[in-house]
mmCIF file of C-alpha atoms and ligand atoms in Angstrom:
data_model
loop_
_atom_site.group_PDB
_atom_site.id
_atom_site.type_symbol
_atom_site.label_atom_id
_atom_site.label_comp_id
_atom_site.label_asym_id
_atom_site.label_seq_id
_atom_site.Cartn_x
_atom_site.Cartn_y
_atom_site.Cartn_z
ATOM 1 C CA UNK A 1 149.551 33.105 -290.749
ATOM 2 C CA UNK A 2 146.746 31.415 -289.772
ATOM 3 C CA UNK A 3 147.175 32.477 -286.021
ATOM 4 C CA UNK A 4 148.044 36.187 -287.040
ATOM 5 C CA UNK A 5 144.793 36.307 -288.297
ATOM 6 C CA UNK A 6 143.104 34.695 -285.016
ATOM 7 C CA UNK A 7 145.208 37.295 -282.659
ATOM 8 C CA UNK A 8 144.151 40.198 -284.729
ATOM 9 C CA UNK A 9 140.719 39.510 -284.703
ATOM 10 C CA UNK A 10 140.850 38.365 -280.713
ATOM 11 C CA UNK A 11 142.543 42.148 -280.550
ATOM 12 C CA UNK A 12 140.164 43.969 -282.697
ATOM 13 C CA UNK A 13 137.238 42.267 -280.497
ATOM 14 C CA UNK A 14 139.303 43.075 -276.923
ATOM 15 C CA UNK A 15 138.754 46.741 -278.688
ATOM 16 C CA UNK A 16 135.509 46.592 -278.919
ATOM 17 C CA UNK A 17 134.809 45.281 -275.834
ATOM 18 C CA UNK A 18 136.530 48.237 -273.971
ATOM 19 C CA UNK A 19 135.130 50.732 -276.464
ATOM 20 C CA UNK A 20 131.672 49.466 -275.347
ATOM 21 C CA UNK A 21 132.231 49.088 -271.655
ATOM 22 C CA UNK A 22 133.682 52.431 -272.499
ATOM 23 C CA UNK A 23 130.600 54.090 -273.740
ATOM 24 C CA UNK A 24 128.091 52.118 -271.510
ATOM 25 C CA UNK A 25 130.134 53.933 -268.664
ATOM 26 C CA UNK A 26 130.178 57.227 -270.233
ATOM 27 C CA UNK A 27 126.459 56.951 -271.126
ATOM 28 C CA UNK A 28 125.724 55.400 -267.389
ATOM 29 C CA UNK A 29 128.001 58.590 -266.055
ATOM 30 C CA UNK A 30 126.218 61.511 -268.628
ATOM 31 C CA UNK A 31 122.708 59.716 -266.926
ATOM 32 C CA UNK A 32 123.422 60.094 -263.713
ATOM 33 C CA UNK A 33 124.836 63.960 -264.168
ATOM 34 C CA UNK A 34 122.139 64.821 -266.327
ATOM 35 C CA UNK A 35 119.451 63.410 -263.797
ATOM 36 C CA UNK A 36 121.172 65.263 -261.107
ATOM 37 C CA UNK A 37 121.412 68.480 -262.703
ATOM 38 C CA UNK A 38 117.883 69.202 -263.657
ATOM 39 C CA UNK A 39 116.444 67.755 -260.178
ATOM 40 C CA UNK A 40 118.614 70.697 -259.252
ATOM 41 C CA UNK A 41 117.698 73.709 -261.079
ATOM 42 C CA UNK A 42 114.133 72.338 -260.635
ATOM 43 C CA UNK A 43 114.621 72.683 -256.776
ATOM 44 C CA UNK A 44 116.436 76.044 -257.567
ATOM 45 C CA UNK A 45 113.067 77.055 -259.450
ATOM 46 C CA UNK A 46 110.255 75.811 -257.216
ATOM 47 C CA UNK A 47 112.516 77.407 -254.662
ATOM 48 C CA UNK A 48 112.139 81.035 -256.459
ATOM 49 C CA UNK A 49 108.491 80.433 -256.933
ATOM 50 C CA UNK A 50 107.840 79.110 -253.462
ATOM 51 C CA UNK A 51 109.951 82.690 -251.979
ATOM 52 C CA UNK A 52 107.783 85.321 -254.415
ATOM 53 C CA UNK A 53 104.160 83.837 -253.636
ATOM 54 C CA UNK A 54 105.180 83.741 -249.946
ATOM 55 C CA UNK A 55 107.210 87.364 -249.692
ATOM 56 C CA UNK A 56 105.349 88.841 -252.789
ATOM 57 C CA UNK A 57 108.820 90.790 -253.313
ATOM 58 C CA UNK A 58 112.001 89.440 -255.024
ATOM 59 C CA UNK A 59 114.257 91.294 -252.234
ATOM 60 C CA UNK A 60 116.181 88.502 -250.482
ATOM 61 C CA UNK A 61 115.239 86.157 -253.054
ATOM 62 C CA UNK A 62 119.176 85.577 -254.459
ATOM 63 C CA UNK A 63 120.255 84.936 -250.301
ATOM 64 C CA UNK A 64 117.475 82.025 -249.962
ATOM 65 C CA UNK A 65 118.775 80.255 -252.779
ATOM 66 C CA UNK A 66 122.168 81.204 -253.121
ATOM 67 C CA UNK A 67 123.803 77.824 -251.520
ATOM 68 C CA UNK A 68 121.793 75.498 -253.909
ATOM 69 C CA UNK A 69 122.630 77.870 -256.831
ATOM 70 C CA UNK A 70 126.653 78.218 -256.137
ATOM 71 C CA UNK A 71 126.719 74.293 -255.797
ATOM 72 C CA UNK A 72 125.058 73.424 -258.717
ATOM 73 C CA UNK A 73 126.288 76.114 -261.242
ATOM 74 C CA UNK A 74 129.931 75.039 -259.673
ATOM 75 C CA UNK A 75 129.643 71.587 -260.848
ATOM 76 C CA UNK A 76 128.357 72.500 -264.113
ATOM 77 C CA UNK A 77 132.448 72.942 -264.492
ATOM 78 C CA UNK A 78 132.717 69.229 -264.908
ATOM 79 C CA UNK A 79 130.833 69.583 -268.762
ATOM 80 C CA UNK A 80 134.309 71.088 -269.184
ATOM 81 C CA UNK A 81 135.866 67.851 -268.471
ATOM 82 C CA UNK A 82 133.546 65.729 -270.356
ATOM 83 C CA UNK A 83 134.221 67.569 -273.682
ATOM 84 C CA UNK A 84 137.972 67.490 -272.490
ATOM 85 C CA UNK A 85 138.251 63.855 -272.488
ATOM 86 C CA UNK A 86 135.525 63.375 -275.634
ATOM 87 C CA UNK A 87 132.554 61.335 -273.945
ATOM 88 C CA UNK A 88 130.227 64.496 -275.451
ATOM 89 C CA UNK A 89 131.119 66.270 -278.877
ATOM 90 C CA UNK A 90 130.821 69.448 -277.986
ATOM 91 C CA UNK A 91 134.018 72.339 -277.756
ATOM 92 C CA UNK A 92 136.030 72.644 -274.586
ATOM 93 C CA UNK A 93 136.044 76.114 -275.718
ATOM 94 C CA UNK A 94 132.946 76.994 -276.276
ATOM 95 C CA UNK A 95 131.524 75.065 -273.309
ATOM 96 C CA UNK A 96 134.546 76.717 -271.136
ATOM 97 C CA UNK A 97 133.707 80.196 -272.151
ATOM 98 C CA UNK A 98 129.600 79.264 -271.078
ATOM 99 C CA UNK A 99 130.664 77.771 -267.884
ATOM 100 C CA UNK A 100 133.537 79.995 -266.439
ATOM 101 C CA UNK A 101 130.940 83.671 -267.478
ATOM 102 C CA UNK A 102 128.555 81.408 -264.876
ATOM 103 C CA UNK A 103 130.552 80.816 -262.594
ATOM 104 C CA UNK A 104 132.283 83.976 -262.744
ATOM 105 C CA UNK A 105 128.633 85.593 -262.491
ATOM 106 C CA UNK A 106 127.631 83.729 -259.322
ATOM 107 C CA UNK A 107 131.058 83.757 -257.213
ATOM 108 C CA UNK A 108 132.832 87.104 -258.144
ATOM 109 C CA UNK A 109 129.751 89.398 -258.306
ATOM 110 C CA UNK A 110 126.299 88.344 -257.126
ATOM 111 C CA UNK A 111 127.940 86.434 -254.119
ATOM 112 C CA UNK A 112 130.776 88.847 -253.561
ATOM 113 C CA UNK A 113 128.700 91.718 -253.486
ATOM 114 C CA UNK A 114 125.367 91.983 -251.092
ATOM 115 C CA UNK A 115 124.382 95.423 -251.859
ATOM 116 C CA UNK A 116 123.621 94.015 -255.795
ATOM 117 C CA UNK A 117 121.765 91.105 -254.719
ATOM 118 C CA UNK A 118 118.342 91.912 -254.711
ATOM 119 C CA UNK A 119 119.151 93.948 -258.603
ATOM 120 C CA UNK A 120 116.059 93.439 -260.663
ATOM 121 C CA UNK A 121 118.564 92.174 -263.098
ATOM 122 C CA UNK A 122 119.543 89.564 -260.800
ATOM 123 C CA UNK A 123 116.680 87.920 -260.888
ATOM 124 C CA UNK A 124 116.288 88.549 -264.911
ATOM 125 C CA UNK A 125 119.811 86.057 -265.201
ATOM 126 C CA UNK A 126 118.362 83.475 -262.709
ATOM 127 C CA UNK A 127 114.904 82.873 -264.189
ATOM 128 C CA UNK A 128 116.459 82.840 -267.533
ATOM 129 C CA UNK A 129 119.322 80.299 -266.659
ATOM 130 C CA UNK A 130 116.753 78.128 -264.762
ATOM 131 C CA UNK A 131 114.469 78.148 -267.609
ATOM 132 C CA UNK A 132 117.755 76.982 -269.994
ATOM 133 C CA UNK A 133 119.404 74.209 -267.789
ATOM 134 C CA UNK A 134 115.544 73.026 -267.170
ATOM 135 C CA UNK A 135 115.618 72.698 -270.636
ATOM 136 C CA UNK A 136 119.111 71.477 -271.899
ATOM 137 C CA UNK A 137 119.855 68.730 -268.862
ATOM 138 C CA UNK A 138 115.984 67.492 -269.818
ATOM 139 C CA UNK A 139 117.204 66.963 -273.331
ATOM 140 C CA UNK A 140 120.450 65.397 -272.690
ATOM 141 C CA UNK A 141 118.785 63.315 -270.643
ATOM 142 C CA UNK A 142 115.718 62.006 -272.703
ATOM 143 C CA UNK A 143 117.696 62.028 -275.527
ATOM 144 C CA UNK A 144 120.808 59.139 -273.888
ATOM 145 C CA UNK A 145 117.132 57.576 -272.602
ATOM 146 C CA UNK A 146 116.352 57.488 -276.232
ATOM 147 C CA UNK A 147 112.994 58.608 -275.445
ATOM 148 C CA UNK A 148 113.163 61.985 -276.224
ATOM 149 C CA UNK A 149 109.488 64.107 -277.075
ATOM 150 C CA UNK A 150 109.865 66.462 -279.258
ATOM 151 C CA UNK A 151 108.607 69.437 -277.066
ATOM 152 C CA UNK A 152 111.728 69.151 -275.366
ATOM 153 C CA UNK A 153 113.770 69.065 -278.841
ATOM 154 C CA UNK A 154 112.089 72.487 -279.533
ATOM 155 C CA UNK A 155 112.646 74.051 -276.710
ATOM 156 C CA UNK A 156 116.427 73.200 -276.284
ATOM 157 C CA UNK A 157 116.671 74.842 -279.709
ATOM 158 C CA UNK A 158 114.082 77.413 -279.980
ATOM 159 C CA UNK A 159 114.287 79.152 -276.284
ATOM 160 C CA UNK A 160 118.024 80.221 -276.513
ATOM 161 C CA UNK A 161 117.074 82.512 -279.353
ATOM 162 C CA UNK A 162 115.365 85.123 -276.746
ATOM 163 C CA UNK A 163 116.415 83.572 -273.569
ATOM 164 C CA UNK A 164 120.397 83.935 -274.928
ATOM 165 C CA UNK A 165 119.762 88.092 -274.819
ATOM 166 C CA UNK A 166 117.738 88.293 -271.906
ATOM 167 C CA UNK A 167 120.832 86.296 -269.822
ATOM 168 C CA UNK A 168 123.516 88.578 -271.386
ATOM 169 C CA UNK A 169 121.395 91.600 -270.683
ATOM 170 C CA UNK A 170 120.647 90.724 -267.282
ATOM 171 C CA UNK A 171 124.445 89.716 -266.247
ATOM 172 C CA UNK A 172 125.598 93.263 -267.803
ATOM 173 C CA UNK A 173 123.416 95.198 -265.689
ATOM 174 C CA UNK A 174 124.467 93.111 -262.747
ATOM 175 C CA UNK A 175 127.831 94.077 -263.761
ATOM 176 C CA UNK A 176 126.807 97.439 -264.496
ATOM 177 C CA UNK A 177 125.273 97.799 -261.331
ATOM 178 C CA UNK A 178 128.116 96.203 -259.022
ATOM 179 C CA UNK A 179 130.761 98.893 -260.490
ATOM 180 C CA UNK A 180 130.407 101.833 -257.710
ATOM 181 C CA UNK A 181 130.465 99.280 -254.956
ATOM 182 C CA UNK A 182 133.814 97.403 -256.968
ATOM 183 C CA UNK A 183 135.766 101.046 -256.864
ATOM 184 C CA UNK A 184 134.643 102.057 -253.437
ATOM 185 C CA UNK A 185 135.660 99.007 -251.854
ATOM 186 C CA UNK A 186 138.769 98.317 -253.679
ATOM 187 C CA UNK A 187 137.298 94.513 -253.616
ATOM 188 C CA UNK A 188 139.933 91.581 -255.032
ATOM 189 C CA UNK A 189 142.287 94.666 -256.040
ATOM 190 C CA UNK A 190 145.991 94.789 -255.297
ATOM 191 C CA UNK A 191 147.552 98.272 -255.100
ATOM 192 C CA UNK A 192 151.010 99.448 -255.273
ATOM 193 C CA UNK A 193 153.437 99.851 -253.700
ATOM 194 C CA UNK A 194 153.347 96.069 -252.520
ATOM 195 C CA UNK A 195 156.642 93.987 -252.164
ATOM 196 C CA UNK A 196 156.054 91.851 -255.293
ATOM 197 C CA UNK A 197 155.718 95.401 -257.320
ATOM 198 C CA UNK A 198 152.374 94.277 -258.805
ATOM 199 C CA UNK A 199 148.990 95.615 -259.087
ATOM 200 C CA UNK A 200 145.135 95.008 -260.186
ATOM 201 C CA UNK A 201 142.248 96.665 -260.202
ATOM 202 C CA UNK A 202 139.456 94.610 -259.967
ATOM 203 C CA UNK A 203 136.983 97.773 -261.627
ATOM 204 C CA UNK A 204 138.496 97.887 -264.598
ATOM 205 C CA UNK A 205 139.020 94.491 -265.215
ATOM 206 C CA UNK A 206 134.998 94.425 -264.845
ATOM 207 C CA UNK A 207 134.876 96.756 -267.615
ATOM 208 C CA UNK A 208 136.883 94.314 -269.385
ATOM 209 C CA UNK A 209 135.184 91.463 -269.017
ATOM 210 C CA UNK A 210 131.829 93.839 -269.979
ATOM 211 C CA UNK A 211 133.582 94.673 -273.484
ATOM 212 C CA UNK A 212 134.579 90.884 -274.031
ATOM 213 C CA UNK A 213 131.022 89.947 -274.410
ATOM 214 C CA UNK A 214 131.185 91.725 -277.706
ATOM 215 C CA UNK A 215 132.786 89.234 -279.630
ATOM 216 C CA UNK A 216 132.440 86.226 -277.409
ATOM 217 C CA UNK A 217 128.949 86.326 -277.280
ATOM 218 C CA UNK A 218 128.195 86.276 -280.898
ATOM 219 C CA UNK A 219 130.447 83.154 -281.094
ATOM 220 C CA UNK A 220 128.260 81.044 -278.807
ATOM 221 C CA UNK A 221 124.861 81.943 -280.036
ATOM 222 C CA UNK A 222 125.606 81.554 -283.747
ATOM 223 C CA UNK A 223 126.997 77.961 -282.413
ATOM 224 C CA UNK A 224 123.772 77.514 -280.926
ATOM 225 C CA UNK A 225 122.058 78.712 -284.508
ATOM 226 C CA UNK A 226 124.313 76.496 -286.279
ATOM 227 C CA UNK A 227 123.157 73.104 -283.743
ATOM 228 C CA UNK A 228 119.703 74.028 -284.213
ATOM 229 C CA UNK A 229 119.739 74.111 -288.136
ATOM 230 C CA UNK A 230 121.198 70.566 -287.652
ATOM 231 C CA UNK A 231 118.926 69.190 -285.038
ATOM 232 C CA UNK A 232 115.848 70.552 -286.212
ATOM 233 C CA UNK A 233 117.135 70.842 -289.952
ATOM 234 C CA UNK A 234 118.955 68.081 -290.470
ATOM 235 C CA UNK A 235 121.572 70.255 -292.258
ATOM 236 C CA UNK A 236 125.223 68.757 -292.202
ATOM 237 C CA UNK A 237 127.416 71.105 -290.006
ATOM 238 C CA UNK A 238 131.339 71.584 -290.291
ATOM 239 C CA UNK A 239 132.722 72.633 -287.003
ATOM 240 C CA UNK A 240 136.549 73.501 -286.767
ATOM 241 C CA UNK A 241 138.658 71.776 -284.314
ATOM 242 C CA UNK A 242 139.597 73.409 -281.124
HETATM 243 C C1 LIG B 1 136.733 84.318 -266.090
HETATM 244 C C2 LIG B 1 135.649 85.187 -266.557
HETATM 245 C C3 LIG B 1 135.224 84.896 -267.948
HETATM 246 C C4 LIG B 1 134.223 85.890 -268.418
HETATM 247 C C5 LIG B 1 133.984 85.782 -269.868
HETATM 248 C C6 LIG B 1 132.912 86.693 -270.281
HETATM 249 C C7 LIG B 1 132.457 86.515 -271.665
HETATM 250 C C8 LIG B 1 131.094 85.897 -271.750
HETATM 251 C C9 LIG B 1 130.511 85.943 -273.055
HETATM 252 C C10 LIG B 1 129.099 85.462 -273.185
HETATM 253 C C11 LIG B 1 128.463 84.914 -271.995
HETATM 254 C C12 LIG B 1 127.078 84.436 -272.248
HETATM 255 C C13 LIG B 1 126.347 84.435 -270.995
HETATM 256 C C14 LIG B 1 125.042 83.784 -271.148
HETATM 257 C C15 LIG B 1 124.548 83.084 -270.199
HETATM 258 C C16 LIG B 1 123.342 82.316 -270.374
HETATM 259 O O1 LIG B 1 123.319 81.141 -270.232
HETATM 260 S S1 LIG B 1 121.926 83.087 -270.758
HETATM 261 C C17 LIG B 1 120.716 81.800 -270.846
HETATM 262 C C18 LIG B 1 120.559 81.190 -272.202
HETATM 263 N N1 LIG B 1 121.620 80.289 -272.394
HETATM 264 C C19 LIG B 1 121.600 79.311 -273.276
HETATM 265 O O2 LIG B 1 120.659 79.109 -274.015
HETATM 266 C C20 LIG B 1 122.790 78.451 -273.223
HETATM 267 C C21 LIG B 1 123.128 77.954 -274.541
HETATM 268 N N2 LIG B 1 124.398 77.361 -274.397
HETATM 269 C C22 LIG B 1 124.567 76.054 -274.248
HETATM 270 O O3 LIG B 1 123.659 75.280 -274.354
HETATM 271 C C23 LIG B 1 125.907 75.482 -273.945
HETATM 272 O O4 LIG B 1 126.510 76.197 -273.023
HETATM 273 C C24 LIG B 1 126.765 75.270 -275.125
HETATM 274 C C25 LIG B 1 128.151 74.860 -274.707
HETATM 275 C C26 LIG B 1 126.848 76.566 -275.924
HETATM 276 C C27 LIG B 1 126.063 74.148 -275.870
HETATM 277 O O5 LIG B 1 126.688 73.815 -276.963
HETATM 278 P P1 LIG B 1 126.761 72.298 -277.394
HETATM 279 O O6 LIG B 1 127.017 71.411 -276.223
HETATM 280 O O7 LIG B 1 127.718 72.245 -278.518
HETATM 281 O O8 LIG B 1 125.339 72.006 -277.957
HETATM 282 P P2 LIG B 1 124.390 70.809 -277.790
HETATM 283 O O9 LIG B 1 123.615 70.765 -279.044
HETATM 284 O O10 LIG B 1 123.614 70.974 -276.549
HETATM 285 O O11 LIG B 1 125.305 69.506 -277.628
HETATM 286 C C28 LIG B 1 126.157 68.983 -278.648
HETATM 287 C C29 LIG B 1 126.290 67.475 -278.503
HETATM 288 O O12 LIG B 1 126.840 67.121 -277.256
HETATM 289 C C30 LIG B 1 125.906 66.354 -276.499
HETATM 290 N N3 LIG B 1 126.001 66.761 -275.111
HETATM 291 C C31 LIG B 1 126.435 67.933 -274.644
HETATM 292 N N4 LIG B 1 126.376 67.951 -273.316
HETATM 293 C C32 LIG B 1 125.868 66.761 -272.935
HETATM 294 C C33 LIG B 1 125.553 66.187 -271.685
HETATM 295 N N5 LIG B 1 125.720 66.850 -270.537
HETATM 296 N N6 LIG B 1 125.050 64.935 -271.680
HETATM 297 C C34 LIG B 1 124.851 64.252 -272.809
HETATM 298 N N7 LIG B 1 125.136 64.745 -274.033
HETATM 299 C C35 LIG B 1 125.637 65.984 -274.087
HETATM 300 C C36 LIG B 1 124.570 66.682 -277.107
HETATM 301 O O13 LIG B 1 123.619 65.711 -276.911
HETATM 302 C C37 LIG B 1 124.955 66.791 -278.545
HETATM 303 O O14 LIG B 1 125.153 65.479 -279.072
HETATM 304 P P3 LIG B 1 124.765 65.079 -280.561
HETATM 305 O O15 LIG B 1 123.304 65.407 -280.704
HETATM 306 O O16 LIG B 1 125.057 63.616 -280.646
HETATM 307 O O17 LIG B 1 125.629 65.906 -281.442
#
């Protein structure tokens, strides 16, 4: 009996122990991303500052930072995995949705397409993004530092409420803009007759993918309302499952 007792408590501390070395890894791991990240979109916006006080002009801007841009907002697909496998509570969904518009954004039309590139509303998504992941990989990372001032707490949950819009409004005119180009090209579209009898058409799935911010983009910023009435409101949140 005796001994039962001693193995389950040698188990239940064995537990612990990997639970901890568990979370000091995860928290080591979220550091070191965290870090990374906004030393990158901080290069990303000196690099945007540094190109309009030298050119004066924002044409050619996206093509002198397009390389540090596609490799950072491509790794941001990793905050998939970490909500995936539970080291941050946040939705895969949600966070999926966030990252794959991004990425989506960057590869398929401001990189695919040249003549868009130097679109005023180009430049509206990348100054507001850079502002936002500024913001956000500061506060993840002060806050696992545990040292977290509270300028930084506002802003992560005070800026999204115009800077949200602005993004959406600036990737749907880049959309917008990159439709002529999409159907004169016949870009990423497969037509028939083919020999697997199949066939896409890459303009009107951009229309598509322009309607679907209807409802998916009210999801993510009422999430955002709903985290910023608990951070800076203390209130107690119920979030469904995914
Ligand atoms: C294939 C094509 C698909 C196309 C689909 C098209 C549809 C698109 C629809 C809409 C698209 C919108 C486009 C907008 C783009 C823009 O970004 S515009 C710029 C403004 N943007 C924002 O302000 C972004 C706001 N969004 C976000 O911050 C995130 O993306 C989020 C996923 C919505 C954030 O939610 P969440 O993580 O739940 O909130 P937090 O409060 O930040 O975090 C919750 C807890 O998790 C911890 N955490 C999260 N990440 C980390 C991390 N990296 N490191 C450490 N900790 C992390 C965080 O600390 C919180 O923990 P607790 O405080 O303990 O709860």
């Amino acid at each position: 009996m005796a001994s039962s007792e001693e193995d389950g408590t040698v188990e239940e501390k064995e537990n612990n122990n990997k639970k901890r070395t568990k979370s000091a890894l995860a928290t080591a791991w979220l550091t070191f991303y965290n870090i990374a990240m906004t030393a990158g979109w901080l290069v990303l916006a000196m690099a945007m500052m540094r190109f309009y006080i030298q050119k004066g002009t924002h044409k050619g801007l996206y093509r002198s930072i397009a390389r540090t841009l596609k490799f950072f907002q491509t790794f941001a697909l990793i905050e998939v995995g970490h909500c995936a496998i539970g080291i941050v509570r946040t939705s895969v969904i949600v966070t999926g949705v966030q990252v794959c518009s991004r990425i989506f954004m960057v590869w398929f039309i401001t990189n695919s397409i040249r003549q868009i590139q130097n679109e005023e509303s180009v430049i509206l998504f990348l100054v507001v993004w850079t502002v936002t992941e500024i913001t956000r990989y500061s506060y993840y990372t002060f806050n696992l530092l545990h040292h977290l001032p509270y300028f930084i707490k506002w802003a992560r949950y005070n800026l999204f409420i115009v800077l949200y819009p602005l993004g959406v409004v600036g990737e749907l005119l880049t959309i917008y803009a990159a439709l002529p180009f999409v159907r004169r090209s016949g870009m990423y579209s497969v037509r028939l007759p083919n020999k697997y009898n199949v066939s896409f058409d890459y303009y009107y799935c951009l229309i598509i993918i322009m309607l679907s911010y209807i409802p998916l983009f009210p999801q993510l910023y009422f999430h955002m309302l709903r985290q910023r009435r608990r951070v800076l409101h203390g209130e107690v949140i119920v979030e469904k499952d995914d």
